Amino acid sequence: MSDTSTEPSNLPIPEFQNVQHEVEFEGEVLTIDTTNWRHSRLLQLQILTSFGVFILFGLAEQTVGTIIPKLQEHYSINDVQISFIYFCSVTGYLVTAMVNSITHEYLGIKGVAVLGATSMASAYFIASKTPPFVIFLVCYFFSGVGFGTLDASLNTWMGNLTDSNQLLGILHGCYGIGSLISPALISHLLSKSKTPWKWNEYYIVLSVVAAFCSTAIILTFKYETPKKYKYTSQLRHKKSKPTNDSVELNTFKDNTIDEEFEIGDDSEEDDTDDSHSASFREVLSKGLVWAFALILFIYVGGEAAFAAWLVTFLLRIKNLDYKVASYMATTFWTGVTIGRIGLGFVTAHYFSTELWANFVYILVSFVGCLTFWFLTFTNWIWLLFIIVLITGTAIGPIFPTTIVASVNILPSKYQASGIGFICAFGGGGGAGIPFLIGLLAESSEVGLRTYPLIISIMFGVLLAYWVFIMKKYSLDYKRNAI
């Protein structure tokens, strides 16, 4: 089927969602695929490629936390200097968030994703050469650039597919798979009795995986051009405008945080604005975007800090063997993976909305972190393994469930830049909170000992914050609004 049109509104919406077809738009013939993965082999391959990218995320993200002792020995650095690795990573992530809308318009989803994977491959290849520590930090800046471009692009793209809850759950479950593989694999390779690996050699593995992902993206996302991105953005905006643009974006009125989120009322402007995308400045003016960004900042910060310093905490405070400590880190990520993959289906089938599902997950996470802190005063290591597994399982689905909720609440014009910024700001927590834990760990043993309590407090704050979101949007919340 072929249509000739430069106005997306002339194209029947059901065909856009469920039937593969071609359409001419601004002088380019676009291949528009179904959003239902059951009906498209190409879409299935794109989804599998995305899963591979998130496995890479997990492999890379847990590398530093696992090799902290090796990095400190090689570079003669302390905990604070280690924390700058996380800082550089999130700086790269935030830079990409600021230009996310522009890069998507000029490069399309394929171009943005290839840029991200290539950036990661190059960064890890240079890191494998044991460069000076300053260059090593620069490598992690470009690793952050790769994370930011891929994370925002693939989350937004997959959030608009059929079965987005389940797919995003599996997507972030793949991150968990990479995260649980990395500590155990690194521990095995570095402690082999015969020809043990050096810490830097593992970065060659990461570079090869990133290069493979880049190639797969080029092949499977070949139709995701800049013109197609513009076309589908306009189409989603026109479809969602009657329902989604009525969401109150500019005031977040509550007795406790009214002043923090009240930015000014221009809802009438939103209702009459036919633009398909918003600039980064417009996105930053929306209180709802900041609300979700702060939620993910707290969540990702808590999750990343718990995982990044768990091995060091168990070695220094609990005096555990390195292998045992790394296995507990693997146990945590096993739980995260189980939660993200399995509980995504639970969210879709057993909860009325993502808002209620996230409330339960955050509550269990808070109780689990608090229980872990209490049990660190005992010698019941086997019980710690169980608590870490349960806590990881509850923590796992929070990120994808939050993304689905934001996609269903945010108008489509704010999604490319908005969700990109939300993910990037969350990544800021993933660097900032581990950095602060590093400062505490360097200050004294007591500082490191309190880190489980700090994580518990963060999830307590997150629970209170999510209750506020539920109160504000539960009545008007609609699933699969886009």
XYZ file of C-alpha atoms in Angstrom:
482
model
C 0.000 0.000 0.000
C 1.378 3.467 -0.855
C 0.077 6.902 0.062
C 1.276 10.315 -1.082
C 0.867 12.925 1.591
C 2.780 15.513 3.530
C 0.077 15.802 6.157
C 0.005 12.931 8.635
C -3.601 13.729 9.476
C -4.590 12.468 5.997
C -3.337 8.986 6.891
C -5.825 6.659 8.662
C -4.559 6.145 12.185
C -5.498 2.410 12.425
C -3.273 1.685 9.402
C -0.412 3.537 11.061
C -0.680 1.375 14.144
C -1.424 -2.060 12.732
C -0.418 -2.295 9.052
C 2.999 -1.892 7.444
C 2.843 0.572 4.556
C 4.747 3.271 2.712
C 3.980 6.961 2.563
C 5.676 9.879 0.831
C 6.535 12.719 3.175
C 8.556 15.824 2.271
C 10.020 14.134 -0.797
C 11.034 10.893 0.927
C 9.264 7.527 0.797
C 8.917 6.317 4.382
C 8.364 2.736 5.497
C 5.897 2.853 8.384
C 5.730 -0.344 10.400
C 3.061 -1.653 12.749
C 3.501 -0.986 16.461
C 2.450 -4.579 17.215
C 5.526 -6.811 17.460
C 3.438 -9.910 16.674
C 2.850 -8.741 13.099
C 6.323 -7.606 12.021
C 9.565 -9.570 11.751
C 11.537 -6.330 11.405
C 10.009 -4.940 14.593
C 10.905 -8.157 16.389
C 14.525 -7.774 15.261
C 14.539 -4.141 16.401
C 13.274 -5.206 19.815
C 15.923 -7.943 20.073
C 18.598 -5.408 19.129
C 17.332 -3.093 21.865
C 17.533 -5.961 24.349
C 21.159 -6.495 23.316
C 21.940 -2.811 23.873
C 20.564 -2.961 27.407
C 22.586 -6.092 28.176
C 25.603 -3.986 27.172
C 24.391 -1.271 29.565
C 24.372 -3.748 32.426
C 27.756 -5.234 31.553
C 29.305 -1.771 31.416
C 27.515 -0.208 34.386
C 28.660 -2.801 36.915
C 32.252 -2.934 35.719
C 33.561 -0.033 37.791
C 31.861 -1.146 40.998
C 33.361 -4.616 40.630
C 36.926 -3.529 39.828
C 37.200 -0.634 42.306
C 40.017 -2.391 44.255
C 41.911 -3.021 40.987
C 41.487 0.563 39.784
C 42.658 1.946 43.115
C 45.705 -0.292 43.036
C 46.624 0.518 39.429
C 46.036 4.279 39.538
C 46.835 4.816 43.257
C 43.555 6.660 43.814
C 41.083 6.914 46.703
C 37.312 6.529 46.957
C 36.623 10.178 46.099
C 38.646 9.932 42.892
C 36.810 6.721 41.999
C 33.560 8.634 42.386
C 34.635 11.035 39.634
C 34.194 8.153 37.184
C 30.467 8.194 37.938
C 30.445 11.992 37.745
C 32.013 12.016 34.264
C 29.589 9.364 33.064
C 26.519 11.317 34.098
C 27.971 14.545 32.679
C 28.068 12.899 29.269
C 24.537 11.633 29.849
C 23.237 15.099 30.717
C 24.930 16.700 27.714
C 23.058 14.343 25.397
C 19.778 15.100 27.179
C 20.191 18.796 26.421
C 20.456 18.157 22.677
C 18.255 15.058 22.487
C 15.438 16.700 20.524
C 17.883 18.244 18.051
C 19.811 15.012 17.468
C 16.601 13.076 16.839
C 15.375 15.655 14.315
C 18.682 15.703 12.413
C 19.755 12.058 12.765
C 16.555 10.092 13.366
C 16.335 7.160 15.753
C 18.853 5.115 13.759
C 21.440 7.887 13.650
C 21.098 8.655 17.349
C 21.379 4.986 18.316
C 24.414 4.379 16.082
C 26.072 7.474 17.546
C 25.505 6.137 21.060
C 26.783 2.614 20.403
C 29.839 3.889 18.517
C 30.652 6.302 21.340
C 30.574 3.457 23.858
C 32.679 1.150 21.667
C 35.356 3.826 21.230
C 35.401 4.718 24.922
C 35.862 1.129 26.089
C 38.540 0.420 23.499
C 40.610 3.364 24.740
C 40.006 2.338 28.368
C 41.370 -1.130 27.576
C 44.756 0.454 26.833
C 45.151 1.572 30.512
C 45.432 5.274 29.667
C 46.277 7.914 32.297
C 43.458 8.360 34.794
C 42.413 11.705 33.274
C 41.937 10.027 29.888
C 40.120 7.177 31.629
C 37.669 9.765 32.987
C 37.209 11.208 29.482
C 36.398 7.694 28.275
C 33.600 7.531 30.817
C 32.296 10.898 29.660
C 31.848 9.444 26.162
C 30.472 6.255 27.660
C 27.863 8.489 29.308
C 27.131 10.101 25.941
C 26.434 6.637 24.566
C 24.241 5.703 27.511
C 22.243 8.911 27.222
C 21.528 8.738 23.506
C 20.580 5.054 23.525
C 18.629 5.130 26.786
C 16.394 8.063 25.870
C 15.896 6.964 22.267
C 15.024 3.314 22.931
C 12.866 4.009 26.006
C 10.726 6.520 24.107
C 10.512 4.346 20.996
C 9.549 1.175 22.870
C 7.159 3.049 25.169
C 4.926 3.640 22.131
C 4.708 -0.021 21.087
C 1.940 -2.502 21.837
C 2.525 -4.289 25.179
C 4.860 -1.507 26.300
C 4.696 -2.612 29.963
C 5.942 -6.091 29.182
C 8.463 -4.976 26.562
C 9.970 -2.251 28.737
C 10.080 -4.700 31.616
C 12.062 -7.166 29.517
C 14.201 -4.330 28.114
C 15.281 -3.215 31.563
C 15.465 -6.838 32.618
C 18.187 -7.203 29.991
C 20.052 -4.440 31.815
C 19.738 -6.620 34.898
C 21.041 -9.635 32.973
C 24.155 -7.713 31.997
C 24.515 -6.413 35.535
C 24.335 -9.839 37.131
C 26.744 -11.335 34.573
C 29.406 -8.657 34.961
C 30.470 -9.051 38.647
C 30.665 -12.847 38.500
C 32.376 -12.862 35.099
C 34.956 -10.256 36.103
C 35.628 -12.057 39.379
C 36.148 -15.328 37.502
C 38.389 -13.869 34.798
C 40.563 -11.898 37.226
C 41.015 -14.747 39.709
C 41.641 -17.670 37.341
C 44.423 -19.964 38.521
C 45.890 -20.084 35.016
C 46.457 -16.973 32.910
C 44.195 -14.619 34.887
C 42.996 -11.543 33.042
C 44.096 -8.023 33.853
C 41.281 -5.634 34.752
C 41.700 -3.574 31.571
C 41.273 -6.586 29.290
C 37.600 -6.795 30.212
C 37.070 -3.452 28.463
C 37.964 -5.158 25.179
C 34.933 -7.397 25.695
C 32.745 -4.325 26.256
C 34.140 -2.634 23.142
C 33.424 -5.673 20.957
C 29.871 -5.993 22.300
C 29.248 -2.272 21.676
C 30.570 -2.574 18.106
C 28.261 -5.546 17.519
C 25.303 -3.509 18.830
C 26.188 -0.634 16.500
C 26.177 -2.981 13.500
C 22.860 -4.525 14.543
C 21.300 -1.061 14.906
C 22.408 -0.067 11.394
C 20.777 -3.187 9.948
C 17.531 -3.341 11.936
C 16.721 0.380 12.289
C 17.516 1.141 8.635
C 14.134 2.819 8.012
C 14.286 5.077 11.100
C 15.339 8.237 9.247
C 15.043 11.870 10.385
C 12.029 12.399 8.085
C 10.301 9.338 9.528
C 10.933 10.595 13.048
C 9.328 13.935 12.164
C 6.381 12.243 10.453
C 5.557 9.798 13.259
C 6.005 12.530 15.877
C 3.432 14.687 14.103
C 1.056 11.757 13.763
C 1.270 10.823 17.453
C 0.818 14.459 18.430
C -2.364 14.793 16.357
C -3.760 11.536 17.707
C -3.022 12.214 21.366
C -3.929 15.911 21.370
C -7.610 15.546 22.384
C -6.770 13.565 25.541
C -3.211 14.183 26.557
C -2.850 17.910 26.097
C -5.467 18.437 28.757
C -2.986 17.179 31.331
C -1.964 19.940 33.647
C 1.724 20.458 32.964
C 2.608 23.815 34.335
C 1.328 23.791 37.891
C 1.993 21.140 40.465
C -0.239 22.392 43.250
C 0.217 20.837 46.636
C 0.554 22.363 50.062
C 4.026 20.911 50.551
C 5.688 21.497 47.206
C 3.511 24.099 45.507
C 6.248 26.677 45.153
C 8.705 24.144 43.804
C 6.630 23.181 40.776
C 4.392 26.152 40.012
C 5.890 27.640 36.871
C 3.014 29.522 35.349
C -0.198 28.633 33.572
C 0.008 28.445 29.813
C -2.276 25.454 29.322
C -4.325 27.353 26.753
C -1.182 27.721 24.699
C -0.612 23.982 24.908
C -4.149 23.294 23.742
C -3.782 25.396 20.626
C -0.173 24.523 19.776
C 0.041 22.191 16.767
C 3.821 21.686 16.851
C 4.813 18.033 16.995
C 7.827 18.453 19.246
C 8.958 20.748 22.017
C 12.317 22.414 22.450
C 14.506 21.533 25.389
C 13.713 24.917 26.949
C 9.972 24.214 26.719
C 10.455 20.808 28.306
C 12.337 22.320 31.242
C 9.433 24.706 31.852
C 7.032 21.844 32.610
C 6.614 20.865 36.237
C 5.401 17.377 35.372
C 8.640 16.630 33.529
C 10.610 17.719 36.592
C 8.401 15.578 38.806
C 9.196 12.381 36.912
C 12.837 13.433 36.600
C 13.172 13.769 40.378
C 11.480 10.407 40.876
C 14.018 8.687 38.653
C 16.865 10.698 40.200
C 16.009 9.252 43.600
C 15.329 5.766 42.254
C 18.354 5.383 39.974
C 20.577 6.996 42.590
C 19.431 4.548 45.238
C 19.715 1.516 42.974
C 23.114 2.505 41.561
C 24.591 3.411 44.946
C 23.392 0.176 46.522
C 24.953 -1.871 43.711
C 28.121 0.190 43.217
C 29.266 0.125 46.848
C 27.839 -3.246 47.903
C 31.052 -5.187 47.208
C 33.218 -2.588 48.948
C 30.822 -2.469 51.916
C 30.879 -6.245 52.322
C 34.677 -6.364 52.048
C 35.438 -3.575 54.518
C 32.541 -3.709 56.972
C 31.548 -7.377 56.916
C 35.062 -8.670 56.070
C 33.683 -11.099 53.503
C 35.733 -12.855 50.849
C 35.889 -11.042 47.490
C 34.111 -13.884 45.690
C 31.318 -14.020 48.275
C 30.863 -10.247 48.027
C 30.728 -10.356 44.220
C 28.209 -13.205 44.366
C 25.953 -11.100 46.588
C 26.150 -8.309 43.999
C 25.173 -10.882 41.383
C 22.285 -11.969 43.622
C 21.025 -8.388 43.748
C 21.059 -8.085 39.966
C 19.441 -11.492 39.639
C 16.550 -10.090 41.658
C 16.471 -6.912 39.565
C 16.331 -8.994 36.391
C 13.572 -11.255 37.715
C 11.597 -8.193 38.793
C 11.930 -6.321 35.528
C 11.096 -9.240 33.291
C 8.505 -11.021 35.433
C 6.768 -8.165 37.204
C 6.190 -6.287 33.946
C 3.588 -8.941 33.132
C 2.223 -8.711 36.681
C 1.830 -4.952 36.243
C -0.076 -5.401 32.986
C -2.442 -8.133 34.197
C -2.949 -7.672 37.937
C -2.789 -3.913 38.560
C -5.385 -1.429 37.371
C -2.694 1.160 36.605
C 1.081 1.557 36.646
C 0.590 4.051 39.474
C -0.633 1.362 41.878
C 1.955 -1.153 40.704
C 4.816 1.257 41.360
C 3.435 2.048 44.807
C 3.690 -1.630 45.786
C 7.162 -2.036 44.270
C 8.544 1.058 46.005
C 7.011 0.036 49.343
C 8.607 -3.435 49.218
C 11.934 -1.885 48.148
C 11.865 0.483 51.116
C 11.139 -2.342 53.567
C 13.835 -4.513 51.951
C 16.553 -1.851 52.180
C 15.654 -1.134 55.793
C 15.764 -4.849 56.628
C 19.167 -5.180 54.935
C 20.498 -2.363 57.122
C 19.229 -4.037 60.293
C 20.718 -7.402 59.286
C 24.180 -5.931 58.663
C 24.564 -5.866 62.447
C 24.279 -9.681 62.490
C 26.358 -12.544 61.069
C 23.442 -14.075 59.142
C 25.065 -13.826 55.736
C 22.671 -16.374 54.206
C 19.742 -14.197 55.246
C 21.395 -11.160 53.663
C 21.450 -13.042 50.357
C 17.692 -13.662 50.605
C 16.899 -10.046 51.509
C 19.120 -8.746 48.707
C 17.331 -11.016 46.213
C 13.848 -9.916 47.332
C 14.840 -6.245 47.427
C 16.360 -6.440 43.956
C 13.189 -8.084 42.635
C 11.055 -5.218 43.975
C 13.475 -2.523 42.793
C 13.674 -3.984 39.283
C 10.366 -2.895 37.700
C 10.277 0.634 39.148
C 12.200 2.252 36.272
C 10.229 0.764 33.332
C 6.927 1.229 35.166
C 7.769 4.897 35.725
C 8.636 5.297 32.036
C 5.295 3.774 30.978
C 3.466 6.067 33.403
C 5.271 9.120 32.025
C 4.475 8.096 28.424
C 0.793 7.738 29.331
C 0.649 11.088 31.138
C 2.946 13.358 29.100
C 1.615 14.815 25.817
C 3.469 13.344 22.834
C 5.175 16.611 21.889
C 7.160 16.502 25.135
C 8.192 12.866 24.911
C 11.401 12.903 22.849
C 13.081 15.629 24.882
C 11.010 15.076 28.023
C 11.656 11.381 28.508
C 15.237 11.913 27.407
C 15.655 14.509 30.135
C 13.801 12.341 32.666
C 16.153 9.427 31.981
C 19.196 11.685 31.974
C 18.258 13.362 35.236
C 17.736 9.896 36.671
C 21.213 9.072 35.452
C 22.370 12.093 37.433
C 21.211 10.302 40.539
C 23.063 7.231 39.312
C 26.284 9.219 39.424
C 25.603 11.767 42.143
C 24.482 9.406 44.896
C 27.366 6.915 44.439
C 29.667 9.958 44.432
C 28.295 11.078 47.807
C 28.622 7.546 49.158
C 32.240 7.664 47.999
C 32.794 10.832 50.021
C 31.327 9.109 53.076
C 33.396 5.988 52.506
C 36.568 8.048 52.253
C 35.768 10.062 55.384
C 35.587 7.098 57.769
C 34.494 3.510 58.230
C 31.402 4.836 59.992
C 30.495 6.756 56.827
C 30.525 3.615 54.714
C 28.673 1.685 57.406
C 25.708 4.081 57.149
C 25.264 3.653 53.406
C 22.420 1.061 53.649
C 20.525 3.463 55.925
C 20.966 6.288 53.415
C 19.537 4.090 50.651
C 16.598 3.186 52.909
C 15.831 6.854 53.538
C 15.942 7.550 49.792
C 13.350 4.876 49.066
C 11.223 6.218 51.910
C 11.262 9.653 50.270
C 10.508 8.037 46.908
C 7.488 6.281 48.423
C 6.075 9.543 49.767
C 6.710 11.274 46.451
C 4.939 8.540 44.459
C 1.911 8.748 46.742
C 1.686 12.403 45.744
C 1.816 11.473 42.035
C -0.961 8.916 42.565
C -3.118 11.469 44.349
C -2.638 13.950 41.520
C -3.190 11.736 38.461
C -4.915 8.464 39.396
C -8.440 9.668 38.526
C -7.569 10.807 34.985
C -4.911 8.179 34.274
C -5.396 6.205 31.043
C -3.277 3.294 29.895
C -1.822 3.253 26.392
C -2.841 6.851 25.855
C -0.622 7.228 22.816
